[in-house]
């Protein structure tokens, strides 16, 4: 194995892998040997989705991390998700195939600046989207995901003043759906902000029967055009339940693997970004590869840790979210 310093610089274990090795079989063998579970987000590459024990959106992954009895969690997702798993299962070892799998949205809300922002609104309750650092969660009253954000706001008294962060697009969507006046932090996801209203309009003209579906992290102009807005699980369910044969999908392109598996014969078109790069691939999510996942399971490294005092404080708002979601059957 590389030295610790090298791993830290690269973000992953960079070790030679015999090209004749059947990685799927090796991962299965190591999983049994180590009593490990692989949790993967829908935005991971197809090979990782196919080897995962559980695949889901942010809410489903948190629920799974809270209840697993595995000794080792390999989190095929991004850093804040692995941190959330660690906070919910502090006694377990949580691994992330590449620790540089961060998140532009989490980065858009540095905790020291958010603390100052929060001080300006002392009578407000703080709801934070799960896409943020553990330190930010420790400054929050309730965490939410894109599946339950609307219901969590609605579960609070109508006159409750609320700060919502870090995603201004999800925040604006929730404010509109609930009719509440939320104080928003000005953060966003680089993948969901890139969709082009003009190009989507042109694409819809070419595919008039296609349903246009979008994740609430997209900008309001894009959400206004959508036939359905929902979390990744919500979007997947919509494609299964809809009679339509064609869908234009405005979220990270990884979800299309599950949509195609669940809907043989239906067509899924990734919504076009406002430039010619493949920007609806999240560069952080896509840092994880099957090779890195195998090496991290084999070496039990890199590990994601969270300081004890942050775990204690961040656990409360996450558990509040899980309790509200369980009561609502989400
Ligand atoms: P969900 O998993 O809640 O759909 O959120 C999408 C996302 O951007 C995760 O990084
Ligand atoms: Fe973060 Fe956006 Fe990537 Fe999700 S898709 S991990 S919110 S940068």
mmCIF file of C-alpha atoms and ligand atoms in Angstrom:
data_model
loop_
_atom_site.group_PDB
_atom_site.id
_atom_site.type_symbol
_atom_site.label_atom_id
_atom_site.label_comp_id
_atom_site.label_asym_id
_atom_site.label_seq_id
_atom_site.Cartn_x
_atom_site.Cartn_y
_atom_site.Cartn_z
ATOM 1 C CA UNK A 1 0.000 0.000 0.000
ATOM 2 C CA UNK A 2 1.113 3.580 -0.586
ATOM 3 C CA UNK A 3 2.281 5.604 2.345
ATOM 4 C CA UNK A 4 -0.402 7.490 4.259
ATOM 5 C CA UNK A 5 0.984 10.806 2.984
ATOM 6 C CA UNK A 6 0.661 9.668 -0.643
ATOM 7 C CA UNK A 7 -2.885 8.426 -0.115
ATOM 8 C CA UNK A 8 -3.853 11.741 1.438
ATOM 9 C CA UNK A 9 -2.450 13.662 -1.502
ATOM 10 C CA UNK A 10 -4.196 11.543 -4.106
ATOM 11 C CA UNK A 11 -7.355 10.935 -2.085
ATOM 12 C CA UNK A 12 -7.342 7.166 -2.682
ATOM 13 C CA UNK A 13 -5.160 4.069 -2.370
ATOM 14 C CA UNK A 14 -3.121 3.890 -5.578
ATOM 15 C CA UNK A 15 -1.999 0.287 -5.780
ATOM 16 C CA UNK A 16 -1.339 -1.998 -8.776
ATOM 17 C CA UNK A 17 -4.298 -4.284 -9.557
ATOM 18 C CA UNK A 18 -3.693 -7.471 -11.539
ATOM 19 C CA UNK A 19 -5.744 -6.825 -14.718
ATOM 20 C CA UNK A 20 -6.892 -10.481 -14.811
ATOM 21 C CA UNK A 21 -8.516 -10.162 -11.372
ATOM 22 C CA UNK A 22 -12.335 -10.427 -11.360
ATOM 23 C CA UNK A 23 -13.056 -7.314 -9.317
ATOM 24 C CA UNK A 24 -16.753 -8.140 -8.830
ATOM 25 C CA UNK A 25 -15.870 -11.571 -7.354
ATOM 26 C CA UNK A 26 -13.065 -10.118 -5.210
ATOM 27 C CA UNK A 27 -15.325 -7.401 -3.811
ATOM 28 C CA UNK A 28 -17.978 -10.023 -2.977
ATOM 29 C CA UNK A 29 -15.342 -12.177 -1.227
ATOM 30 C CA UNK A 30 -13.943 -9.265 0.801
ATOM 31 C CA UNK A 31 -17.433 -8.123 1.759
ATOM 32 C CA UNK A 32 -18.245 -11.497 3.315
ATOM 33 C CA UNK A 33 -14.828 -11.816 4.978
ATOM 34 C CA UNK A 34 -15.090 -8.368 6.583
ATOM 35 C CA UNK A 35 -18.862 -8.251 7.213
ATOM 36 C CA UNK A 36 -18.995 -5.123 5.048
ATOM 37 C CA UNK A 37 -21.886 -3.400 3.293
ATOM 38 C CA UNK A 38 -21.640 -1.216 0.179
ATOM 39 C CA UNK A 39 -24.026 1.742 0.125
ATOM 40 C CA UNK A 40 -24.153 3.591 -3.206
ATOM 41 C CA UNK A 41 -25.834 6.760 -4.410
ATOM 42 C CA UNK A 42 -27.670 6.776 -7.742
ATOM 43 C CA UNK A 43 -25.026 9.104 -9.181
ATOM 44 C CA UNK A 44 -22.277 6.477 -8.971
ATOM 45 C CA UNK A 45 -20.968 4.773 -12.116
ATOM 46 C CA UNK A 46 -23.037 1.746 -13.286
ATOM 47 C CA UNK A 47 -20.476 -0.896 -12.134
ATOM 48 C CA UNK A 48 -20.601 0.466 -8.583
ATOM 49 C CA UNK A 49 -24.406 0.606 -8.640
ATOM 50 C CA UNK A 50 -24.473 -3.030 -9.767
ATOM 51 C CA UNK A 51 -22.195 -4.306 -6.963
ATOM 52 C CA UNK A 52 -23.859 -2.259 -4.185
ATOM 53 C CA UNK A 53 -25.926 -3.897 -1.414
ATOM 54 C CA UNK A 54 -28.128 -0.848 -1.258
ATOM 55 C CA UNK A 55 -28.592 1.900 -3.795
ATOM 56 C CA UNK A 56 -30.633 4.983 -3.084
ATOM 57 C CA UNK A 57 -30.989 8.715 -2.624
ATOM 58 C CA UNK A 58 -29.651 10.700 0.322
ATOM 59 C CA UNK A 59 -32.603 9.893 2.594
ATOM 60 C CA UNK A 60 -32.576 6.164 1.828
ATOM 61 C CA UNK A 61 -28.827 5.987 2.332
ATOM 62 C CA UNK A 62 -29.046 7.699 5.748
ATOM 63 C CA UNK A 63 -31.840 5.336 6.808
ATOM 64 C CA UNK A 64 -29.777 2.351 5.694
ATOM 65 C CA UNK A 65 -26.615 3.614 7.430
ATOM 66 C CA UNK A 66 -28.574 4.036 10.672
ATOM 67 C CA UNK A 67 -29.923 0.472 10.703
ATOM 68 C CA UNK A 68 -27.156 -1.699 9.210
ATOM 69 C CA UNK A 69 -25.531 -4.350 11.404
ATOM 70 C CA UNK A 70 -22.465 -4.636 9.138
ATOM 71 C CA UNK A 71 -19.129 -3.863 10.833
ATOM 72 C CA UNK A 72 -17.779 -1.912 7.894
ATOM 73 C CA UNK A 73 -19.604 0.575 5.646
ATOM 74 C CA UNK A 74 -18.116 1.317 2.230
ATOM 75 C CA UNK A 75 -19.828 4.498 1.144
ATOM 76 C CA UNK A 76 -19.873 4.885 -2.616
ATOM 77 C CA UNK A 77 -20.954 8.497 -2.683
ATOM 78 C CA UNK A 78 -19.446 11.783 -1.566
ATOM 79 C CA UNK A 79 -17.776 12.942 1.639
ATOM 80 C CA UNK A 80 -20.803 14.512 3.367
ATOM 81 C CA UNK A 81 -22.761 11.270 2.858
ATOM 82 C CA UNK A 82 -19.993 9.168 4.424
ATOM 83 C CA UNK A 83 -19.852 11.652 7.322
ATOM 84 C CA UNK A 84 -23.607 11.292 7.827
ATOM 85 C CA UNK A 85 -23.207 7.495 7.930
ATOM 86 C CA UNK A 86 -20.429 7.867 10.517
ATOM 87 C CA UNK A 87 -22.559 10.210 12.654
ATOM 88 C CA UNK A 88 -25.448 7.717 12.597
ATOM 89 C CA UNK A 89 -23.240 4.653 13.139
ATOM 90 C CA UNK A 90 -20.267 6.007 15.123
ATOM 91 C CA UNK A 91 -19.133 2.546 16.211
ATOM 92 C CA UNK A 92 -18.603 1.385 12.634
ATOM 93 C CA UNK A 93 -15.711 1.999 10.304
ATOM 94 C CA UNK A 94 -16.854 4.106 7.330
ATOM 95 C CA UNK A 95 -14.767 4.033 4.156
ATOM 96 C CA UNK A 96 -14.942 6.295 1.100
ATOM 97 C CA UNK A 97 -13.157 4.994 -2.048
ATOM 98 C CA UNK A 98 -11.799 8.486 -2.771
ATOM 99 C CA UNK A 99 -11.759 11.049 0.044
ATOM 100 C CA UNK A 100 -11.535 13.848 -2.511
ATOM 101 C CA UNK A 101 -15.111 13.036 -3.555
ATOM 102 C CA UNK A 102 -16.434 16.294 -2.125
ATOM 103 C CA UNK A 103 -19.451 18.427 -3.102
ATOM 104 C CA UNK A 104 -19.664 21.935 -4.598
ATOM 105 C CA UNK A 105 -22.849 22.580 -2.621
ATOM 106 C CA UNK A 106 -21.274 21.587 0.709
ATOM 107 C CA UNK A 107 -18.259 23.763 -0.196
ATOM 108 C CA UNK A 108 -20.539 26.739 -0.879
ATOM 109 C CA UNK A 109 -21.342 26.986 2.828
ATOM 110 C CA UNK A 110 -18.246 27.313 5.051
ATOM 111 C CA UNK A 111 -19.351 26.754 8.687
ATOM 112 C CA UNK A 112 -17.549 29.852 10.074
ATOM 113 C CA UNK A 113 -19.481 32.107 7.656
ATOM 114 C CA UNK A 114 -22.753 30.284 8.269
ATOM 115 C CA UNK A 115 -22.314 30.755 12.030
ATOM 116 C CA UNK A 116 -22.100 34.538 11.493
ATOM 117 C CA UNK A 117 -25.112 34.455 9.134
ATOM 118 C CA UNK A 118 -27.104 32.530 11.730
ATOM 119 C CA UNK A 119 -26.255 35.114 14.417
ATOM 120 C CA UNK A 120 -28.165 37.731 12.390
ATOM 121 C CA UNK A 121 -31.386 35.728 12.859
ATOM 122 C CA UNK A 122 -31.404 34.661 16.537
ATOM 123 C CA UNK A 123 -35.131 33.799 16.582
ATOM 124 C CA UNK A 124 -34.931 31.550 13.483
ATOM 125 C CA UNK A 125 -34.783 27.770 13.417
ATOM 126 C CA UNK A 126 -32.079 26.344 11.133
ATOM 127 C CA UNK A 127 -32.951 23.679 8.573
ATOM 128 C CA UNK A 128 -30.023 22.408 6.558
ATOM 129 C CA UNK A 129 -30.068 20.254 3.476
ATOM 130 C CA UNK A 130 -28.077 17.066 4.136
ATOM 131 C CA UNK A 131 -25.628 18.148 1.372
ATOM 132 C CA UNK A 132 -23.387 20.011 3.819
ATOM 133 C CA UNK A 133 -20.462 19.276 6.133
ATOM 134 C CA UNK A 134 -20.843 17.564 9.513
ATOM 135 C CA UNK A 135 -19.789 20.847 11.138
ATOM 136 C CA UNK A 136 -22.685 22.651 9.467
ATOM 137 C CA UNK A 137 -25.112 19.963 10.595
ATOM 138 C CA UNK A 138 -23.839 20.579 14.132
ATOM 139 C CA UNK A 139 -25.053 24.201 13.753
ATOM 140 C CA UNK A 140 -28.525 23.083 12.638
ATOM 141 C CA UNK A 141 -31.855 22.283 14.290
ATOM 142 C CA UNK A 142 -33.191 19.893 11.657
ATOM 143 C CA UNK A 143 -31.585 18.294 8.624
ATOM 144 C CA UNK A 144 -33.598 17.498 5.492
ATOM 145 C CA UNK A 145 -33.114 15.837 2.108
ATOM 146 C CA UNK A 146 -34.760 16.562 -1.229
ATOM 147 C CA UNK A 147 -37.329 13.835 -0.442
ATOM 148 C CA UNK A 148 -38.607 15.375 2.785
ATOM 149 C CA UNK A 149 -37.682 19.100 2.723
ATOM 150 C CA UNK A 150 -41.254 20.276 2.000
ATOM 151 C CA UNK A 151 -42.793 18.006 4.667
ATOM 152 C CA UNK A 152 -40.195 18.991 7.267
ATOM 153 C CA UNK A 153 -40.953 22.687 6.798
ATOM 154 C CA UNK A 154 -44.688 21.906 6.884
ATOM 155 C CA UNK A 155 -44.259 19.976 10.154
ATOM 156 C CA UNK A 156 -43.288 23.234 11.898
ATOM 157 C CA UNK A 157 -45.775 25.853 13.178
ATOM 158 C CA UNK A 158 -46.811 28.341 10.447
ATOM 159 C CA UNK A 159 -45.313 31.295 12.351
ATOM 160 C CA UNK A 160 -41.944 29.589 12.922
ATOM 161 C CA UNK A 161 -39.144 31.679 11.383
ATOM 162 C CA UNK A 162 -36.722 29.534 9.393
ATOM 163 C CA UNK A 163 -33.237 29.781 7.887
ATOM 164 C CA UNK A 164 -32.763 27.277 5.062
ATOM 165 C CA UNK A 165 -29.336 26.356 3.719
ATOM 166 C CA UNK A 166 -27.149 25.752 1.894
ATOM 167 C CA UNK A 167 -29.062 25.245 -1.391
ATOM 168 C CA UNK A 168 -30.864 28.393 -2.529
ATOM 169 C CA UNK A 169 -32.629 26.521 -5.376
ATOM 170 C CA UNK A 170 -34.082 23.798 -3.151
ATOM 171 C CA UNK A 171 -34.852 26.523 -0.582
ATOM 172 C CA UNK A 172 -36.743 28.629 -3.147
ATOM 173 C CA UNK A 173 -38.651 25.524 -4.297
ATOM 174 C CA UNK A 174 -39.623 24.655 -0.701
ATOM 175 C CA UNK A 175 -40.635 28.278 0.003
ATOM 176 C CA UNK A 176 -42.897 28.218 -3.057
ATOM 177 C CA UNK A 177 -44.447 24.839 -2.226
ATOM 178 C CA UNK A 178 -45.094 25.674 1.434
ATOM 179 C CA UNK A 179 -45.877 29.400 1.093
ATOM 180 C CA UNK A 180 -43.309 30.087 3.855
ATOM 181 C CA UNK A 181 -40.903 33.003 3.834
ATOM 182 C CA UNK A 182 -37.538 31.237 4.278
ATOM 183 C CA UNK A 183 -34.240 33.037 4.833
ATOM 184 C CA UNK A 184 -31.939 31.399 2.270
ATOM 185 C CA UNK A 185 -28.199 30.821 2.238
ATOM 186 C CA UNK A 186 -26.800 31.573 -1.224
ATOM 187 C CA UNK A 187 -25.372 28.138 -2.131
ATOM 188 C CA UNK A 188 -25.880 25.850 -5.116
ATOM 189 C CA UNK A 189 -24.835 22.607 -6.798
ATOM 190 C CA UNK A 190 -22.623 23.073 -9.870
ATOM 191 C CA UNK A 191 -24.255 20.108 -11.647
ATOM 192 C CA UNK A 192 -27.894 21.134 -11.196
ATOM 193 C CA UNK A 193 -27.273 24.817 -11.919
ATOM 194 C CA UNK A 194 -25.895 24.149 -15.375
ATOM 195 C CA UNK A 195 -29.050 23.075 -17.235
ATOM 196 C CA UNK A 196 -30.046 25.358 -20.084
ATOM 197 C CA UNK A 197 -33.656 26.526 -20.259
ATOM 198 C CA UNK A 198 -33.270 27.342 -23.984
ATOM 199 C CA UNK A 199 -31.766 23.981 -24.919
ATOM 200 C CA UNK A 200 -34.370 22.096 -22.890
ATOM 201 C CA UNK A 201 -37.118 24.047 -24.687
ATOM 202 C CA UNK A 202 -35.650 23.096 -28.070
ATOM 203 C CA UNK A 203 -35.241 19.468 -27.009
ATOM 204 C CA UNK A 204 -38.875 19.326 -25.903
ATOM 205 C CA UNK A 205 -39.962 20.620 -29.295
ATOM 206 C CA UNK A 206 -38.141 17.686 -30.885
ATOM 207 C CA UNK A 207 -39.637 15.227 -28.343
ATOM 208 C CA UNK A 208 -43.188 16.536 -27.739
ATOM 209 C CA UNK A 209 -44.345 13.334 -26.021
ATOM 210 C CA UNK A 210 -41.438 13.269 -23.571
ATOM 211 C CA UNK A 211 -42.019 14.150 -19.922
ATOM 212 C CA UNK A 212 -39.532 16.627 -18.530
ATOM 213 C CA UNK A 213 -38.478 15.703 -14.981
ATOM 214 C CA UNK A 214 -36.125 17.675 -12.715
ATOM 215 C CA UNK A 215 -34.390 17.557 -9.341
ATOM 216 C CA UNK A 216 -35.258 20.468 -6.984
ATOM 217 C CA UNK A 217 -31.585 21.538 -6.879
ATOM 218 C CA UNK A 218 -32.165 22.962 -10.406
ATOM 219 C CA UNK A 219 -32.850 26.672 -10.891
ATOM 220 C CA UNK A 220 -36.421 27.951 -10.686
ATOM 221 C CA UNK A 221 -36.651 28.663 -14.453
ATOM 222 C CA UNK A 222 -35.908 25.003 -15.129
ATOM 223 C CA UNK A 223 -38.236 23.712 -12.389
ATOM 224 C CA UNK A 224 -41.088 25.834 -13.772
ATOM 225 C CA UNK A 225 -40.897 23.870 -17.036
ATOM 226 C CA UNK A 226 -40.981 20.452 -15.362
ATOM 227 C CA UNK A 227 -43.821 17.909 -15.506
ATOM 228 C CA UNK A 228 -42.471 16.469 -12.259
ATOM 229 C CA UNK A 229 -39.980 17.680 -9.620
ATOM 230 C CA UNK A 230 -38.502 15.234 -7.108
ATOM 231 C CA UNK A 231 -35.509 13.661 -5.424
ATOM 232 C CA UNK A 232 -33.596 10.997 -7.344
ATOM 233 C CA UNK A 233 -35.820 8.267 -5.871
ATOM 234 C CA UNK A 234 -38.891 10.379 -6.665
ATOM 235 C CA UNK A 235 -37.754 10.792 -10.283
ATOM 236 C CA UNK A 236 -37.067 7.065 -10.627
ATOM 237 C CA UNK A 237 -40.521 6.164 -9.242
ATOM 238 C CA UNK A 238 -42.146 8.708 -11.571
ATOM 239 C CA UNK A 239 -40.583 7.031 -14.639
ATOM 240 C CA UNK A 240 -41.868 3.642 -13.443
ATOM 241 C CA UNK A 241 -45.411 4.842 -12.748
ATOM 242 C CA UNK A 242 -45.772 7.113 -15.800
ATOM 243 C CA UNK A 243 -47.308 5.853 -19.030
ATOM 244 C CA UNK A 244 -44.881 8.021 -21.018
ATOM 245 C CA UNK A 245 -42.251 6.292 -23.123
ATOM 246 C CA UNK A 246 -39.713 9.128 -23.211
ATOM 247 C CA UNK A 247 -38.224 11.323 -20.475
ATOM 248 C CA UNK A 248 -35.870 14.301 -20.455
ATOM 249 C CA UNK A 249 -33.975 14.065 -17.175
ATOM 250 C CA UNK A 250 -32.566 17.151 -15.414
ATOM 251 C CA UNK A 251 -30.320 15.698 -12.743
ATOM 252 C CA UNK A 252 -26.960 13.933 -12.594
ATOM 253 C CA UNK A 253 -26.767 11.384 -15.401
ATOM 254 C CA UNK A 254 -25.939 8.388 -13.132
ATOM 255 C CA UNK A 255 -29.623 7.892 -12.251
ATOM 256 C CA UNK A 256 -30.344 6.980 -15.876
ATOM 257 C CA UNK A 257 -28.717 3.545 -15.287
ATOM 258 C CA UNK A 258 -31.468 2.620 -12.773
ATOM 259 C CA UNK A 259 -34.182 4.245 -14.918
ATOM 260 C CA UNK A 260 -33.169 2.089 -17.889
ATOM 261 C CA UNK A 261 -32.975 -1.062 -15.747
ATOM 262 C CA UNK A 262 -36.413 -0.441 -14.235
ATOM 263 C CA UNK A 263 -38.055 0.588 -17.530
ATOM 264 C CA UNK A 264 -36.948 -1.619 -20.443
ATOM 265 C CA UNK A 265 -38.023 -0.047 -23.732
ATOM 266 C CA UNK A 266 -38.420 3.510 -22.375
ATOM 267 C CA UNK A 267 -36.024 6.238 -23.527
ATOM 268 C CA UNK A 268 -34.139 8.599 -21.217
ATOM 269 C CA UNK A 269 -32.514 11.753 -22.537
ATOM 270 C CA UNK A 270 -30.132 13.682 -20.248
ATOM 271 C CA UNK A 271 -31.156 17.362 -20.123
ATOM 272 C CA UNK A 272 -28.564 19.486 -21.943
ATOM 273 C CA UNK A 273 -26.229 21.807 -20.036
ATOM 274 C CA UNK A 274 -25.583 25.398 -21.133
ATOM 275 C CA UNK A 275 -22.211 24.484 -22.636
ATOM 276 C CA UNK A 276 -20.779 21.528 -24.533
ATOM 277 C CA UNK A 277 -19.076 19.674 -21.678
ATOM 278 C CA UNK A 278 -20.593 16.643 -19.933
ATOM 279 C CA UNK A 279 -21.503 18.791 -16.924
ATOM 280 C CA UNK A 280 -24.421 16.686 -15.778
ATOM 281 C CA UNK A 281 -21.823 14.196 -14.580
ATOM 282 C CA UNK A 282 -20.922 15.174 -11.017
ATOM 283 C CA UNK A 283 -17.091 15.319 -11.003
ATOM 284 C CA UNK A 284 -17.077 14.460 -7.293
ATOM 285 C CA UNK A 285 -19.405 11.463 -7.482
ATOM 286 C CA UNK A 286 -17.488 10.183 -10.479
ATOM 287 C CA UNK A 287 -14.140 10.211 -8.617
ATOM 288 C CA UNK A 288 -15.128 6.818 -7.192
ATOM 289 C CA UNK A 289 -14.382 3.854 -9.453
ATOM 290 C CA UNK A 290 -14.769 0.099 -9.057
ATOM 291 C CA UNK A 291 -10.960 -0.177 -8.738
ATOM 292 C CA UNK A 292 -10.814 2.422 -5.942
ATOM 293 C CA UNK A 293 -13.742 0.735 -4.211
ATOM 294 C CA UNK A 294 -11.949 -2.634 -4.318
ATOM 295 C CA UNK A 295 -8.705 -1.158 -2.950
ATOM 296 C CA UNK A 296 -10.463 0.725 -0.182
ATOM 297 C CA UNK A 297 -12.320 -2.402 0.937
ATOM 298 C CA UNK A 298 -9.123 -4.476 0.783
ATOM 299 C CA UNK A 299 -6.971 -1.932 2.692
ATOM 300 C CA UNK A 300 -9.804 -0.526 4.852
ATOM 301 C CA UNK A 301 -8.603 2.899 3.810
ATOM 302 C CA UNK A 302 -9.350 5.830 3.312
ATOM 303 C CA UNK A 303 -11.551 6.057 6.380
ATOM 304 C CA UNK A 304 -13.931 8.958 7.096
ATOM 305 C CA UNK A 305 -13.917 10.139 10.693
ATOM 306 C CA UNK A 306 -15.853 12.888 12.484
ATOM 307 C CA UNK A 307 -14.731 14.470 15.789
ATOM 308 C CA UNK A 308 -16.700 13.199 18.809
ATOM 309 C CA UNK A 309 -18.104 16.634 19.756
ATOM 310 C CA UNK A 310 -19.404 17.167 16.191
ATOM 311 C CA UNK A 311 -20.990 13.685 16.149
ATOM 312 C CA UNK A 312 -22.846 14.497 19.386
ATOM 313 C CA UNK A 313 -24.265 17.776 18.036
ATOM 314 C CA UNK A 314 -24.862 16.767 14.416
ATOM 315 C CA UNK A 315 -26.659 13.552 15.367
ATOM 316 C CA UNK A 316 -29.597 15.423 16.925
ATOM 317 C CA UNK A 317 -30.824 17.275 13.771
ATOM 318 C CA UNK A 318 -30.269 14.189 11.590
ATOM 319 C CA UNK A 319 -32.253 11.970 13.966
ATOM 320 C CA UNK A 320 -34.987 14.606 14.083
ATOM 321 C CA UNK A 321 -35.231 14.318 10.297
ATOM 322 C CA UNK A 322 -35.315 10.513 10.436
ATOM 323 C CA UNK A 323 -38.051 10.599 13.101
ATOM 324 C CA UNK A 324 -40.222 13.028 11.114
ATOM 325 C CA UNK A 325 -39.681 10.972 7.932
ATOM 326 C CA UNK A 326 -40.615 7.722 9.723
ATOM 327 C CA UNK A 327 -43.831 9.325 11.079
ATOM 328 C CA UNK A 328 -44.706 10.485 7.569
ATOM 329 C CA UNK A 329 -43.896 7.081 6.077
ATOM 330 C CA UNK A 330 -41.106 8.496 3.884
HETATM 331 P P1 LIG B 1 -30.936 13.208 -3.467
HETATM 332 O O1 LIG B 1 -30.082 12.028 -3.223
HETATM 333 O O2 LIG B 1 -31.669 13.610 -2.225
HETATM 334 O O3 LIG B 1 -31.838 13.066 -4.630
HETATM 335 O O4 LIG B 1 -29.935 14.435 -3.772
HETATM 336 C C1 LIG B 1 -29.204 14.492 -4.928
HETATM 337 C C2 LIG B 1 -27.823 14.976 -4.737
HETATM 338 O O5 LIG B 1 -27.409 15.970 -5.260
HETATM 339 C C3 LIG B 1 -26.930 14.195 -3.943
HETATM 340 O O6 LIG B 1 -25.671 14.747 -3.994
HETATM 341 FE FE1 LIG B 2 -22.767 17.853 -4.587
HETATM 342 FE FE2 LIG B 2 -24.132 18.450 -6.766
HETATM 343 FE FE3 LIG B 2 -22.363 16.476 -6.850
HETATM 344 FE FE4 LIG B 2 -24.663 16.179 -5.468
HETATM 345 S S1 LIG B 2 -24.457 16.432 -7.650
HETATM 346 S S2 LIG B 2 -22.598 15.653 -4.785
HETATM 347 S S3 LIG B 2 -24.979 18.270 -4.699
HETATM 348 S S4 LIG B 2 -21.911 18.649 -6.488
#
